[in-house]
Amino acid sequence: MHDLHRHAEVNTAERPRVAIVGAGPAGTYAADLLLRDDPLVEVDLYERFPAPFGLVRYGVAPDHPRIKRITSTLHAVMDNPRIRLRGNVEVGRDVHVADLLHAYAAVVIATGADKDLDLGIPGEGLADSHGASSFVAWYDGHPDTEVDWDLSARATAVIGAGNVALDVARVLARPIDDMRTTDIPRHVEEALEASCVRDVHLFARRGPADARFSPNELRELGEVTDVDLVVDPRDLVLDDHGERMIRQFAQRRIIVETLREWADRAPAIPTAARRVHLHFHQRPVRLVGTTSVQAIDVERTRPTELGRVEGTGEITRYPVQAVYRAIGYRSTPVPGVPFDQERHTIPHVRGRVSDHAGGGTVPRLYTTGWIKRGPIGLIGSTKSDAAETVSALLSDCRDSAGAWMDPRSGMDHIPGATIADWEGWLRLDAAEQAGGARRGRERTKVADWTGMLSLTT
Ligand SMILES: Cc1cc2nc3c(=O)[nH]c(=O)nc-3n(C[C@H](O)[C@H](O)[C@H](O)COP(=O)(O)OP(=O)(O)OC[C@H]3O[C@@H](n4cnc5c(N)ncnc54)[C@H](O)[C@@H]3O)c2cc1C
Ligand SMILES: NC(=O)c1ccc[n+]([C@@H]2O[C@H](COP(=O)([O-])OP(=O)(O)OC[C@H]3O[C@@H](n4cnc5c(N)ncnc54)[C@H](OP(=O)(O)O)[C@@H]3O)[C@@H](O)[C@H]2O)c1
């Protein structure tokens, strides 16, 4: 039950205000489109961290500065008096969705995805078996992660053939000198400098024509200095399905061609300081060890029809001392909002949240981004997704003349919460840039709650 006393905080002015929960790309693009499409509406952007930008800040790899700069676009959207950033407020904990629905003309859930999918194989719970999301959060200076990260493993496995797997493999293999100009916090730089990693084994359960890498991200791995890429040409033999895929999709053809180039040029004796081995048709079956990981057993697969695979029973053991699962993210339910436990998404009809019980949709409740359609797609795709949601919202909440039918205008205070607002973010942003300038780089992230809150609240 939500507290009725909070309703006393409702702002009674006539301007309609929409609450958007999550200041990642999806929430920010939704705010932008709302403001562009309606001259009156204002937006309160709720965010659980004192800093906005979601996975652009806490997911995109630090050695991708060009993509990190998308934060400038998102920053420009938020730097608008019709948008109030309400950072350091976790919806579901600090304020209930029911309170927001009471106070606002509409509520949009854009809380993204922050957890890892599990493999469900024996040994997954051993020490040194990590979800990629934890490692990514650590190197990106996320305030919920520990400062220390054990990089004493000489050989490491990365499971998955998506771009997150490539990010993890690349950051593990990349020489620290190539990372020094990025926004990584000092403790991350020190740990990567002392890293013992020599061999990174990336395992894809399907063939190379079914890898989900982006061609550019894959090629980038080939450009990392002092790293040998090791690909077994036998893994690159395509079946009929694979041949069809590379004929049909240019991206897949480029991926296979890139891998073939690497397989051809592999030196008989690797000479670089580190190696990344890319294995295809290998699926993990168990992690071996008593308390910590000592090896991974993988089973060779063979293609079936339609690009799926089945096990052949041929098991190979690779001695590795750490394993990173990069097999996909999943969303966390928001209390009070319907959630599909199998798909890990909010059920919806073109962005309108479905009401399981009644079979219709929940009035004035919407969703967008990864929690709406699952953890797939680049930052740009959250924009078209937000467009669908905003269009549904505006057509439901306004009459045919464009007037808001129930223009509720939000909450000014959240009892018990200390809001990190836009001015607070500007102070944190300036402090991070100043910290970066002192070290000859664009920014150095503040990576702890105390430091972030002392600047933002
Ligand atoms: C490791 C990784 C690297 C990536 N790299 C790239 C890349 O290089 N290029 C690219 O185009 N795409 C990249 N992507 C994809 C991109 O990050 C996503 O497409 C995009 O971030 C999804 O946006 P979103 O707003 O739905 O979710 P998110 O970015 O996750 O934003 C959701 C926001 O909601 C907030 N939130 C969550 N729960 C609550 C709550 N209860 N109350 C208040 N706030 C809450 C979160 O803190 C977060 O700020 C990457 C993804 C990952 C996982
Ligand atoms: N630089 C960038 O542009 C960038 C960086 C990071 C992320 N992203 C984007 O963010 C999204 C998410 O990326 P992602 O890498 O997390 O997901 P993804 O692209 O869905 O890749 C997940 C990988 O894990 C594999 N997998 C899933 N379950 C498995 C299991 N049980 N055992 C073994 N392998 C398994 C999948 O194999 P199958 O194909 O066989 O299912 C797939 O290869 C993508 O759209 C991605 O492009 C972009």
XYZ file of C-alpha atoms and ligand atoms in Angstrom, residues 21-26 46-49 54-55 59-60 64 67 89-91 110-113 136 164 167 329 369-370 377-379 382, ligand 1:
86
model
C 11.351 6.739 -14.446
C 14.937 6.155 -15.619
C 17.296 8.790 -17.033
C 18.976 6.454 -19.528
C 18.708 7.026 -23.282
C 15.135 5.667 -23.477
C 13.355 10.120 -11.871
C 16.723 8.376 -11.637
C 18.055 6.121 -8.905
C 21.634 7.386 -9.261
C 22.068 4.944 -17.631
C 24.176 2.430 -19.537
C 27.758 0.195 -19.690
C 29.455 1.662 -22.781
C 34.681 4.002 -26.765
C 29.908 6.642 -28.095
C 15.325 8.649 -6.101
C 14.615 4.956 -6.611
C 11.038 4.434 -7.712
C 12.211 3.382 -18.646
C 14.333 1.531 -16.098
C 16.424 -0.497 -18.581
C 18.217 -3.726 -17.702
C 31.396 -3.718 -16.846
C 29.246 -7.163 -24.542
C 33.841 -5.355 -24.744
C 21.209 -8.682 -19.573
C 13.514 1.154 -23.722
C 15.125 -2.124 -22.688
C 19.643 -2.936 -29.602
C 21.918 0.051 -29.828
C 21.359 3.418 -28.162
C 15.750 3.538 -27.996
C 27.846 -3.326 -21.489
C 27.044 -2.588 -22.533
C 27.684 -1.790 -23.458
C 26.934 -1.117 -24.430
N 27.613 -0.382 -25.362
C 26.916 0.212 -26.346
C 27.601 0.951 -27.347
O 28.832 1.048 -27.349
N 26.838 1.546 -28.324
C 25.472 1.446 -28.347
O 24.832 2.027 -29.247
N 24.810 0.740 -27.411
C 25.496 0.128 -26.416
N 24.828 -0.596 -25.478
C 23.350 -0.628 -25.531
C 22.749 0.609 -24.811
O 23.404 0.774 -23.587
C 21.240 0.420 -24.617
O 20.638 0.371 -25.899
C 20.573 1.568 -23.844
O 21.340 1.970 -22.739
C 19.178 1.153 -23.320
O 18.593 2.302 -22.754
P 17.527 2.308 -21.559
O 17.291 3.743 -21.266
O 16.409 1.428 -21.895
O 18.258 1.611 -20.317
P 19.430 2.115 -19.369
O 20.516 2.721 -20.153
O 19.757 0.925 -18.536
O 18.785 3.252 -18.452
C 17.853 2.950 -17.445
C 17.980 3.962 -16.309
O 16.947 3.712 -15.345
C 17.485 3.858 -14.029
N 16.653 3.099 -13.092
C 16.549 1.754 -13.000
N 15.671 1.409 -12.042
C 15.207 2.566 -11.507
C 14.271 2.862 -10.477
N 13.613 1.890 -9.835
N 14.048 4.156 -10.154
C 14.688 5.157 -10.821
N 15.588 4.921 -11.813
C 15.831 3.642 -12.163
C 18.883 3.286 -14.181
O 19.728 3.707 -13.124
C 19.295 3.848 -15.540
O 19.883 5.119 -15.412
C 25.535 -1.259 -24.481
C 24.893 -2.061 -23.529
C 25.638 -2.718 -22.584
C 24.929 -3.613 -21.583
